[in-house]
Short mmCIF file of C-alpha atoms in Angstrom, two decimals:
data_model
loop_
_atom_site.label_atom_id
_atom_site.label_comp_id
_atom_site.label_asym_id
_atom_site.label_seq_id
_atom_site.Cartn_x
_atom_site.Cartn_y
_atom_site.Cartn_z
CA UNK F 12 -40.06 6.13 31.23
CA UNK F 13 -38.37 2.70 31.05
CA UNK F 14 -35.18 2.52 33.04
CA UNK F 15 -32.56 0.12 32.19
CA UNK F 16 -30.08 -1.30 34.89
CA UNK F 17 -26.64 -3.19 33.50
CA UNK F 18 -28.10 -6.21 33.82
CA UNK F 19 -30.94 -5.84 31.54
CA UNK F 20 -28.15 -4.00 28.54
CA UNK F 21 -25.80 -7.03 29.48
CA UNK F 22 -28.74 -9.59 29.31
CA UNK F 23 -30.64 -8.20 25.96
CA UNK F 24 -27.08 -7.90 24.53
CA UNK F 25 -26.42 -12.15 25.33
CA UNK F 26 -29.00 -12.81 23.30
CA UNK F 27 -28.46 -10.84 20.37
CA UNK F 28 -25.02 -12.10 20.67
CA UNK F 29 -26.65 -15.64 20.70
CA UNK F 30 -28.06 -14.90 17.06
CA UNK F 31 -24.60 -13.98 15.60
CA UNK F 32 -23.36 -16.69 16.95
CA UNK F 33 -26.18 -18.64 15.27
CA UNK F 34 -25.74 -17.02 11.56
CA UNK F 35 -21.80 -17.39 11.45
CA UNK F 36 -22.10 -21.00 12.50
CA UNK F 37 -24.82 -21.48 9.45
CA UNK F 38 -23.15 -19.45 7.05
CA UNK F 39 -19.98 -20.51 7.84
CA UNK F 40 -21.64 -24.10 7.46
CA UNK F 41 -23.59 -23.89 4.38
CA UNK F 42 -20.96 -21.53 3.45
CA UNK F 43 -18.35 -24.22 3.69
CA UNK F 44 -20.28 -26.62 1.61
CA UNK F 45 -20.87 -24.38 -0.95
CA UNK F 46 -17.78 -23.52 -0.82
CA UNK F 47 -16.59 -26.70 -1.36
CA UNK F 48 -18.94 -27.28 -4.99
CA UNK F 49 -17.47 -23.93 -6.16
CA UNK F 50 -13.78 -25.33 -5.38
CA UNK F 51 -14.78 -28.10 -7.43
CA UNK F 52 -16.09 -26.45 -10.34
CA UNK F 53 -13.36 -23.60 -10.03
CA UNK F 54 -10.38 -26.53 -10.37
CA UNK F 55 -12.48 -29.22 -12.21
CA UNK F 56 -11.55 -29.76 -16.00
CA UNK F 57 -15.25 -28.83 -17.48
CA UNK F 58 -15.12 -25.50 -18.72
CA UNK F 59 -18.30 -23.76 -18.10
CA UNK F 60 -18.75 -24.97 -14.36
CA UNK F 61 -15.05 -23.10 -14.28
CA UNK F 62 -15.90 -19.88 -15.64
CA UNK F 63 -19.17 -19.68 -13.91
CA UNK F 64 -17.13 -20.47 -10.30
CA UNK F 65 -14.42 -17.87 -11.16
CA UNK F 66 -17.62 -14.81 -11.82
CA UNK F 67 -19.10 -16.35 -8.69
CA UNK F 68 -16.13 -15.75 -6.75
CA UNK F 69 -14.86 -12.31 -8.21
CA UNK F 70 -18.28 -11.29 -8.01
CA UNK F 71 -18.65 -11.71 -3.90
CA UNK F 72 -15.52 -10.90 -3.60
CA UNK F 73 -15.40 -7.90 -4.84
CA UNK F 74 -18.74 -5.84 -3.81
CA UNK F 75 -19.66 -5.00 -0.88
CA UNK F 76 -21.26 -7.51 1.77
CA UNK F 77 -24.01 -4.49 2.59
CA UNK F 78 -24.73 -4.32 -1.57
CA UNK F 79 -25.10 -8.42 -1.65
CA UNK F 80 -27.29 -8.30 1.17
CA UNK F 81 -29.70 -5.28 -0.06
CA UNK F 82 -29.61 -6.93 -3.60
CA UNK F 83 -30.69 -10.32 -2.63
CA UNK F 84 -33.08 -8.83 0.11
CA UNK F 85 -34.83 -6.29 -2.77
CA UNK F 86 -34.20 -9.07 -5.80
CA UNK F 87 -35.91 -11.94 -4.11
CA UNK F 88 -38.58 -10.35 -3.23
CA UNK F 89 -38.98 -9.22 -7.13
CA UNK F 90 -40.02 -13.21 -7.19
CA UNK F 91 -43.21 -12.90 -5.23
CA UNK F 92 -40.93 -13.78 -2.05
CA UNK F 93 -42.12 -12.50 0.79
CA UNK F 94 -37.87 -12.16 2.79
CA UNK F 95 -37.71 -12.31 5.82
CA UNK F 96 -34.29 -10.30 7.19
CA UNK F 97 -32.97 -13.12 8.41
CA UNK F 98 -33.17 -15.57 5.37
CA UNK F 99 -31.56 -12.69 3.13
CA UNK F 100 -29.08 -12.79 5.95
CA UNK F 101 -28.28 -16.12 6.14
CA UNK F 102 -28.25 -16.68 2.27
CA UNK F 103 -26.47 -13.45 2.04
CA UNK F 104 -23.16 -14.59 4.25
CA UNK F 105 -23.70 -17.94 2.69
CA UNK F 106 -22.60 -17.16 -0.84
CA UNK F 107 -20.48 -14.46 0.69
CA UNK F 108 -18.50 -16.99 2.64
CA UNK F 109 -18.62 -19.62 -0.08
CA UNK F 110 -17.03 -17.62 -2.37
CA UNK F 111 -14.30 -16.88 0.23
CA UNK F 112 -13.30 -20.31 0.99
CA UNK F 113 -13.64 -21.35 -2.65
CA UNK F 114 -10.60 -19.21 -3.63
CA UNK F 115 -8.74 -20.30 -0.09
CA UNK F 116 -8.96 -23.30 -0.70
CA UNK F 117 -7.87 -23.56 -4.03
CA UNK F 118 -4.80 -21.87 -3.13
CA UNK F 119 -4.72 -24.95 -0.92
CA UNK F 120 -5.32 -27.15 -3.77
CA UNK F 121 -2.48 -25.47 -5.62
CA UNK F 122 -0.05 -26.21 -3.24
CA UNK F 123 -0.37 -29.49 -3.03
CA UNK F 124 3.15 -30.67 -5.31
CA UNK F 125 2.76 -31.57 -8.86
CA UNK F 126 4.33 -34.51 -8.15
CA UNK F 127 1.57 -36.05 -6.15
CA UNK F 128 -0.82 -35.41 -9.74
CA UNK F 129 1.69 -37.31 -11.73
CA UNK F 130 2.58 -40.36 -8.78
CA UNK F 131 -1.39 -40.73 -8.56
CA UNK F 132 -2.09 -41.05 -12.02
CA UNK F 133 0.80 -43.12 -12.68
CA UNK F 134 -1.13 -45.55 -10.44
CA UNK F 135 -3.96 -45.22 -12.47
CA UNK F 136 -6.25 -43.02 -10.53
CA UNK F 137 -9.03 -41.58 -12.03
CA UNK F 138 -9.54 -37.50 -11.21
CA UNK F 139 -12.01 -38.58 -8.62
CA UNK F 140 -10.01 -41.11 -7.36
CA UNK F 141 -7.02 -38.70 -6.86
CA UNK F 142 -8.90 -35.88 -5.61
CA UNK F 143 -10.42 -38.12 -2.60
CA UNK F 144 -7.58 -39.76 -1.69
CA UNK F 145 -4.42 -37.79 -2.70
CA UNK F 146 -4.88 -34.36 -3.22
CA UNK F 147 -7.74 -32.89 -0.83
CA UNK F 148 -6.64 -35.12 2.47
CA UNK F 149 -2.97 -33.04 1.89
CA UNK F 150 -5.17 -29.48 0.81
CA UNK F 151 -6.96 -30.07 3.93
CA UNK F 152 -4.02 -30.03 6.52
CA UNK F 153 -3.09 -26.66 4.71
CA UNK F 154 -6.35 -25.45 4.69
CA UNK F 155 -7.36 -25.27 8.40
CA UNK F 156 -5.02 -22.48 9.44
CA UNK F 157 -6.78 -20.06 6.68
CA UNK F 158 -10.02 -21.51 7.20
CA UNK F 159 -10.18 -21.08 10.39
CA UNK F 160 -8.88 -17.17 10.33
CA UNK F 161 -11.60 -16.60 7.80
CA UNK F 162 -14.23 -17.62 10.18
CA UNK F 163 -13.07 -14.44 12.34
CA UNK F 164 -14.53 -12.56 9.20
CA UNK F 165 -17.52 -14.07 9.01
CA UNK F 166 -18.26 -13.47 12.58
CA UNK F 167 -17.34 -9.72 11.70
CA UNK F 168 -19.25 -10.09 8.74
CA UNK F 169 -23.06 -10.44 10.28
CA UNK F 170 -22.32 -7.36 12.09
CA UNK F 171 -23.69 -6.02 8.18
CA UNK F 172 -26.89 -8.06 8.58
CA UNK F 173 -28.04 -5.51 11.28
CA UNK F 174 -28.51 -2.84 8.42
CA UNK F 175 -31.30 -5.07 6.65
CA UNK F 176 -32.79 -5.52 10.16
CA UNK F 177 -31.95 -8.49 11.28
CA UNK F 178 -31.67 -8.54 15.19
CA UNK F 179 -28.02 -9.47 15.88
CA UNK F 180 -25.40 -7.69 18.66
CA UNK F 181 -25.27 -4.60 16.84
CA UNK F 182 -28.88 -4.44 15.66
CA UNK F 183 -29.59 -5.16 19.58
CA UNK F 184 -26.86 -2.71 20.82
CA UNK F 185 -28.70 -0.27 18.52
CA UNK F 186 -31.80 -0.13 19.86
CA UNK F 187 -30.58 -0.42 23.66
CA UNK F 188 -28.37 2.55 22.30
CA UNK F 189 -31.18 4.60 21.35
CA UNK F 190 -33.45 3.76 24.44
CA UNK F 191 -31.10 4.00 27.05
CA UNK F 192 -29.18 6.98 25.86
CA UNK F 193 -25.55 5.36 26.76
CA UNK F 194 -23.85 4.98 23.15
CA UNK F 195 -20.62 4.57 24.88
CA UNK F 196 -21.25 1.82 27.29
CA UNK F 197 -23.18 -0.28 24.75
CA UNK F 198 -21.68 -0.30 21.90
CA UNK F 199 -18.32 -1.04 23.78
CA UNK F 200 -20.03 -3.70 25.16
CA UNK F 201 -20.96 -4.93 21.50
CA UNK F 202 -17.75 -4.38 20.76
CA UNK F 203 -16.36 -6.71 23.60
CA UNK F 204 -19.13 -9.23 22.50
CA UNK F 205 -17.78 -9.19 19.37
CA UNK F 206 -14.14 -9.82 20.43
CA UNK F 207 -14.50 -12.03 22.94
CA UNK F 208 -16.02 -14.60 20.04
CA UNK F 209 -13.08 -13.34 17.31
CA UNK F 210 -10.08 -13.60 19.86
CA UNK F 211 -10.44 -16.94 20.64
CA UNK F 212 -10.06 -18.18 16.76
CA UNK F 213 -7.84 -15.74 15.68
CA UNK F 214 -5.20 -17.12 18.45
CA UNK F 215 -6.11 -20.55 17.24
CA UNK F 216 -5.55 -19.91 13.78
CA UNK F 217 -2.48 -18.04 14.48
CA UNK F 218 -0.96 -20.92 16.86
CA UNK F 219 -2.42 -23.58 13.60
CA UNK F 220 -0.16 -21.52 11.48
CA UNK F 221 2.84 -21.91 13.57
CA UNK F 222 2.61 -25.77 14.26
CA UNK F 223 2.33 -25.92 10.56
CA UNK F 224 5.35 -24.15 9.62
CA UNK F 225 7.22 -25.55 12.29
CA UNK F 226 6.16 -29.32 10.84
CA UNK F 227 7.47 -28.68 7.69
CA UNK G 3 -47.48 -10.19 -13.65
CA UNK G 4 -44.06 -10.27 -14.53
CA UNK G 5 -41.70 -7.89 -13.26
CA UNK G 6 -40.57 -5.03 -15.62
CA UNK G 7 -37.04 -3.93 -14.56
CA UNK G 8 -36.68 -0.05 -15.38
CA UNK G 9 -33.18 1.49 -15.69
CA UNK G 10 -34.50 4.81 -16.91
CA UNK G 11 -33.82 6.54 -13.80
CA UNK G 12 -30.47 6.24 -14.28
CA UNK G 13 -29.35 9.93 -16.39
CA UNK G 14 -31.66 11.76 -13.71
CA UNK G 15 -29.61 10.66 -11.17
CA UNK G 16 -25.96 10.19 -12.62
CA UNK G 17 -24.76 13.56 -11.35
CA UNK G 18 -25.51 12.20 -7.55
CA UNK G 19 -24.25 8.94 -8.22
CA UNK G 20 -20.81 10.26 -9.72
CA UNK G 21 -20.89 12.60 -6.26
CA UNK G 22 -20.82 9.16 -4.38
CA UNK G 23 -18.51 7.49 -6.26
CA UNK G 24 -16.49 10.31 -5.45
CA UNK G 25 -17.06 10.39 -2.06
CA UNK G 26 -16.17 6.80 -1.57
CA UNK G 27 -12.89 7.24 -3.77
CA UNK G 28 -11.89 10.22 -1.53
CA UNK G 29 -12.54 8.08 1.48
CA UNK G 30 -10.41 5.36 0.09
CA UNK G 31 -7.40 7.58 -0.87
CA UNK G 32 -7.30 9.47 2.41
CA UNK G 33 -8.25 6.27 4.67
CA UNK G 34 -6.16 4.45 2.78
CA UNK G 35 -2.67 6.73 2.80
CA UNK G 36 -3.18 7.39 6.19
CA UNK G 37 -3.64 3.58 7.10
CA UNK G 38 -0.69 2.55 5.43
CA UNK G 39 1.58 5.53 7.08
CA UNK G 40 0.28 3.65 10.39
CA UNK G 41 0.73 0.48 9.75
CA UNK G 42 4.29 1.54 8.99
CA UNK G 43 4.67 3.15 12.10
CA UNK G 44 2.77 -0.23 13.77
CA UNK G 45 5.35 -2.41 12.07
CA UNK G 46 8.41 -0.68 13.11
CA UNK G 47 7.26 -0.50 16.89
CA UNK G 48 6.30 -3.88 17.02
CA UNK G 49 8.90 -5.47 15.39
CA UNK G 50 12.19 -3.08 17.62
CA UNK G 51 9.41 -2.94 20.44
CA UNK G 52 9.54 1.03 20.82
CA UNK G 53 8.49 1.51 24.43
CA UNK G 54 5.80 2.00 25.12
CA UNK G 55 4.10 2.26 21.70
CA UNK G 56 5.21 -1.93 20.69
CA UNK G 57 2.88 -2.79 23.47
CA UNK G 58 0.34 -0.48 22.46
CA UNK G 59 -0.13 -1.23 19.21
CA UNK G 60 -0.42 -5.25 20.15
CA UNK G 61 -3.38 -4.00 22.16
CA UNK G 62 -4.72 -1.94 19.46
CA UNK G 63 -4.15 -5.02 16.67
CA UNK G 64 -5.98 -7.27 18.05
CA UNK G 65 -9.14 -4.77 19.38
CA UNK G 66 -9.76 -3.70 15.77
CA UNK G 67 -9.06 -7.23 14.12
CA UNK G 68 -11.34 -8.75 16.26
CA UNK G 69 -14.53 -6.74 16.22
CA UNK G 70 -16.84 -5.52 12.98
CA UNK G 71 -15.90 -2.38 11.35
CA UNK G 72 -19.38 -1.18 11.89
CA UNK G 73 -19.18 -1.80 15.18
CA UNK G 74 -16.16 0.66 15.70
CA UNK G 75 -18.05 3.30 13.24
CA UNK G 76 -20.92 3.32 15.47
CA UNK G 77 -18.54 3.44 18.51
CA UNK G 78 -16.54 6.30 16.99
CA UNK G 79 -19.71 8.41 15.86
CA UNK G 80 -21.98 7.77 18.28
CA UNK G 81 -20.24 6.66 21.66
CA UNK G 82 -17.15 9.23 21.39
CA UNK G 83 -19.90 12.31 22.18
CA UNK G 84 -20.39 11.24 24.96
CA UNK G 85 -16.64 11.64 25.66
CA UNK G 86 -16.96 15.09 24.76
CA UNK G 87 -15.50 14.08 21.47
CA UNK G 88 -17.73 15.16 18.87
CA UNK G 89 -16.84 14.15 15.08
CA UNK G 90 -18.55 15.21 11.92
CA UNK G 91 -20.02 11.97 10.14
CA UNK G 92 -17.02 12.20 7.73
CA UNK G 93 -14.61 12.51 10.28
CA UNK G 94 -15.73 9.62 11.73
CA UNK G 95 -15.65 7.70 8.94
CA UNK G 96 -12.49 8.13 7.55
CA UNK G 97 -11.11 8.25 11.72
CA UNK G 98 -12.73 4.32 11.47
CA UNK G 99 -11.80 3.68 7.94
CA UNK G 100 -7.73 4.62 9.09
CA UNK G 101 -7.86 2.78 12.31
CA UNK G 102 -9.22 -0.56 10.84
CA UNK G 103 -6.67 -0.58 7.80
CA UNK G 104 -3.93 0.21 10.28
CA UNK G 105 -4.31 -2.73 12.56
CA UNK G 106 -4.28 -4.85 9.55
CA UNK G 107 -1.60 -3.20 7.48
CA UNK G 108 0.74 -3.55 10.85
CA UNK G 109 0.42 -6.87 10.87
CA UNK G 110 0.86 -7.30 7.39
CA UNK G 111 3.91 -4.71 7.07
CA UNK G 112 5.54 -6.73 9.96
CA UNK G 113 5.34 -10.00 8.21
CA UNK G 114 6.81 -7.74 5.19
CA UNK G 115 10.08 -6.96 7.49
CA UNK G 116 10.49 -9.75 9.45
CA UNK G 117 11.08 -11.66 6.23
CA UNK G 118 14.21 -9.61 5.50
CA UNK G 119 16.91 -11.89 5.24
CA UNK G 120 20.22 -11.23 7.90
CA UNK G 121 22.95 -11.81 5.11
CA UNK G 122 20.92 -8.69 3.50
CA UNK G 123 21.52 -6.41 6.34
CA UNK G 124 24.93 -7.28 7.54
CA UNK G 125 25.98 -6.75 3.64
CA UNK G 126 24.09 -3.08 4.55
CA UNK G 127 26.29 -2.55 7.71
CA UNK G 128 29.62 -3.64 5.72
CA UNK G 129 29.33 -1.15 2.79
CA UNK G 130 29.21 1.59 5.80
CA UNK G 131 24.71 2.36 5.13
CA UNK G 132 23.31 4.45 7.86
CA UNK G 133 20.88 3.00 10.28
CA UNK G 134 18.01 4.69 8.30
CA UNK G 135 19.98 4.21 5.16
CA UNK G 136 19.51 0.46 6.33
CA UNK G 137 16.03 0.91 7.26
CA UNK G 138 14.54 2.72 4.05
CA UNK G 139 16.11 0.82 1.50
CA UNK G 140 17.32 -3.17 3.00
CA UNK G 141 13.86 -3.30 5.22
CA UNK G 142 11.05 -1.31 4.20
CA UNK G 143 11.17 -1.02 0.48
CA UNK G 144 12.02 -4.75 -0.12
CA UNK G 145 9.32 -5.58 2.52
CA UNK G 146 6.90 -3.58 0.77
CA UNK G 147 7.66 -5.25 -2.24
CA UNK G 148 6.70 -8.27 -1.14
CA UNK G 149 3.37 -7.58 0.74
CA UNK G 150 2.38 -5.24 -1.51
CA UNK G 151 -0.24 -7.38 -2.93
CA UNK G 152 -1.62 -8.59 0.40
CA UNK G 153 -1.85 -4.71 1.39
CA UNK G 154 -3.43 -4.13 -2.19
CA UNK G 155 -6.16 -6.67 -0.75
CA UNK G 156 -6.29 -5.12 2.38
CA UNK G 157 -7.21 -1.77 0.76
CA UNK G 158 -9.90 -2.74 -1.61
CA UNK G 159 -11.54 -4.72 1.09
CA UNK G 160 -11.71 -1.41 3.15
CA UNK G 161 -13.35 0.17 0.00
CA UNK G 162 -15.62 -2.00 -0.07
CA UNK G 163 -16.41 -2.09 3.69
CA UNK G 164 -16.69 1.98 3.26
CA UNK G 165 -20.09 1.30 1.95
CA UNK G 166 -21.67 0.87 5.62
CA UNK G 167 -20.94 4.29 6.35
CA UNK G 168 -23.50 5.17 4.77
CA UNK G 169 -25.32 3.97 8.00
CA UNK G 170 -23.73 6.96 9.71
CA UNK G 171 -24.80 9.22 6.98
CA UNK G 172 -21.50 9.81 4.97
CA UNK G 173 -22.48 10.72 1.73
CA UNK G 174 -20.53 7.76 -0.03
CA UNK G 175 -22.54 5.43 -2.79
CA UNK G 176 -24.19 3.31 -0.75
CA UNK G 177 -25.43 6.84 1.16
CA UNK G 178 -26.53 7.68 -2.55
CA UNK G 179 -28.38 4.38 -3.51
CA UNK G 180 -30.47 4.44 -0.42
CA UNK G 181 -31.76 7.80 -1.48
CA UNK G 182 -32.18 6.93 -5.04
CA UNK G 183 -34.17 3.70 -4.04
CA UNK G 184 -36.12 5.81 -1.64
CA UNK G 185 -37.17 8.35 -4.39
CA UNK G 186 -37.99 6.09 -6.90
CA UNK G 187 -38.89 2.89 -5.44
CA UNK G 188 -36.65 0.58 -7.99
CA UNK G 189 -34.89 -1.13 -4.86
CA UNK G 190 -33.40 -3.68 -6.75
CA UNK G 191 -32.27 -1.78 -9.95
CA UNK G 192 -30.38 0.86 -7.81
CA UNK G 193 -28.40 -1.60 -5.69
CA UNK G 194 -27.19 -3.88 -8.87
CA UNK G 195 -26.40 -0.94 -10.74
CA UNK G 196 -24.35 0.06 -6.84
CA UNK G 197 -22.92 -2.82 -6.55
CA UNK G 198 -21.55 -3.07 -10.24
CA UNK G 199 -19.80 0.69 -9.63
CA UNK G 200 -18.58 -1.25 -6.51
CA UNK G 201 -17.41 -3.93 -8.73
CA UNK G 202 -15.43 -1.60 -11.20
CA UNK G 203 -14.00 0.43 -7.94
CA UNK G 204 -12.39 -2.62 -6.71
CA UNK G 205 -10.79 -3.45 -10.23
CA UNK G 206 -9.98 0.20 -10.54
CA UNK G 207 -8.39 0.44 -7.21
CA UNK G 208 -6.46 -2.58 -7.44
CA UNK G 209 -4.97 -1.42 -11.09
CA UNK G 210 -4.45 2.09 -9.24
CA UNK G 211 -2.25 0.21 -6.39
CA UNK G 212 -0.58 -1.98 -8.92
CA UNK G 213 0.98 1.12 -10.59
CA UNK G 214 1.61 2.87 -7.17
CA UNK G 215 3.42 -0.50 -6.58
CA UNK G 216 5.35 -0.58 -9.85
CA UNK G 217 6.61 2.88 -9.68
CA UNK G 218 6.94 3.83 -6.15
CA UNK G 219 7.94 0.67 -4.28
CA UNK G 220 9.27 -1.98 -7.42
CA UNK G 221 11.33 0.82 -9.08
CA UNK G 222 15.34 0.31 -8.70
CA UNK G 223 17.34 2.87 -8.01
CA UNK G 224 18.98 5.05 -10.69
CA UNK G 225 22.58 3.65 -11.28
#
């Protein structure tokens, strides 16, 4: 039988903690430019992009992660795609995390004053004109707190890619779990792996939120 | 060849699926109730710092904020035997499904009470209100009130998170779509059909809270 020392949980662990670290920073990525074509659509003045943003975001955001992974893992594959775990992942948390951000930053959008609309058209802005140079710079500023606290979800969220096998901290901390017979040890240790990445930007975004407030 | 989707299997296996959806709704309720009656007790220690619990629940915030649900499922169900606490796969579940929505609901119940304004309660203290007079109906209510749609969030979110405990083997939906899809080999028909029943859940549930809301928080007192 295979013994296991600390070193080799701790080590095994680092690198499926390495991979979670990898998918949050591409879905959050992709996620955020995605993201930022659904805003668009969701607050633009064409109609069907609209509607079809607004079922894009309801829809993600309210099923499951596990169901939107398991559906695009079984559906693609109804295309002759051979899916690997990890691409079902990735695209998976994408849309998941586009969706998201879509609808926190059009809260964003939305508080931007009215006034700024009317003052830019008054100078005879066009739409694009006043999104790129009015409205999103002053969305932005409000958006980074939120944005930034939602990344602490999507961190949480591949944690949920382990179930459709791809080999992340808790798909790792699984099967040292199962070899080494110490559930307790490893999955605290997951479960320190997984804080000591969260803490860090949930303090930010907290500390964002109060040099916000306290600029106004 | 192009692929036929086949929704016949449904009727065969409505009886299970309705069992799930039941399952998950009972996990919801109880996890839910429970979550909120801690987050209450959360806020109110944090915010008058009850020694020693104010300092314990900071602790216990920020531990279940910052790591995956499934993470403290798995911890619960299969680390806590080897503390020589052993938990049915239910127990477990709904032990998780309480302590995540409690960490958040304390935070978000906090921001509820902190918002209450001072004029508010010293107009409490001068018409002679009891300390919990004070409490119940100048702090909490109002503060419920106004996060009640944040916590309304907060709750279908943990629904919907519910559905990995099927990993542990709680027989919720998801538990019930994995069989299915393992019986009849229609992966992808089972899990859009799941995740539409997840879709109405969530609308349900947040129409559920919105009355709960409107008659048990919104409602002014009798005159």
């Amino acid at each position: 039988m295979m013994s296991f020392s600390l070193w080799d949980i701790v080590r095994n662990l680092l690198i499926g903690g390495a991979l979670t670290l990898l998918l949050s920073l591409v879905a959050f990525v992709l996620g955020g430019a995605t993201g930022m074509l659904v805003l668009l659509a969701r607050i633009g003045k064409w109609r069907a992009p609209r509607a079809l943003a607004q079922m894009h975001i309801e829809l993600f955001q309210g099923t499951p992660l596990l169901l939107q992974l398991f559906t695009l893992f079984f559906g693609l594959s109804l295309f002759g795609l051979d899916v690997p775990a990890w691409l079902a992942a990735g695209l998976g948390l994408t849309l998941f995390t586009s969706a998201f951000l879509a609808e926190i930053w059009r809260g964003c959008v939305e508080a931007v004053p009215r006034g700024q609309w009317e003052a830019s058209s008054c100078l005879a802005m066009t739409y694009w004109e006043q999104m790129r140079h009015v409205i999103l710079p002053q969305a932005m500023r409000l958006s980074i707190a939120p944005t930034v606290g939602f990344a602490v979800q999507v961190v949480k969220g591949t944690a949920v890619t382990s179930i459709i096998g791809f080999a992340e901290l808790t798909k790792t901390g699984s099967m040292i779990a199962n070899a080494t017979y110490q559930p307790f040890l490893v999955y605290s240790l997951v479960a320190l792996g997984y804080f000591i990445l969260c803490y860090p930007l949930s303090h930010y975004a907290q500390s964002l939120e109060r040099k916000l407030h306290a600029a106004r | 060849m192009a692929y036929q989707f086949d929704f016949t299997f449904i009727p065969d296996y409505a009886g299970m699926l309705a069992q799930g959806v039941a399952y998950t709704v009972g996990l919801t309720v109880v996890g839910g109730t429970l979550g909120i009656g801690i987050g209450i007790g959360g806020a109110i220690s944090r915010l008058w710092n009850v020694r020693p619990f104010g300092e314990l629940y900071r602790y216990y915030v920020e531990l279940f904020r910052n790591t995956p649900f499934l993470v403290q499922l798995f911890l619960i169900f299969f680390g806590l035997p080897s503390l020589g606490i052993k938990l049915e796969a239910w127990q477990a579940a709904i032990l998780a499904m309480v302590l995540n929505l409690g960490a958040y609901s304390t935070e978000i119940i906090r921001a509820g009470l902190q918002a209450t304004p001072r004029g508010q309660l010293e107009a409490a203290d001068s018409l002679a209100f009891t300390r919990w007079q004070i409490f119940l109906h100048v702090m909490l209510r109002p503060a419920l009130r106004k996060v009640w749609p944040a916590l309304s969030s907060q709750v279908v979110i943990t629904m919907l998170g519910s559905s990995v405990c099927s990993q542990i083997s709680t027989e919720e939906l998801t538990f019930v779509a994995n069989f299915i899809q393992s019986r009849n080999f229609r992966a992808f028909e089972t899990y859009f059909l799941t995740t539409g029943m997840y879709f109405a859940l969530a609308l349900l549930i947040r129409q559920t809270m919105h009355l709960i809301g409107r008659y048990l928080i919104v409602r002014r007192p009798s005159r």
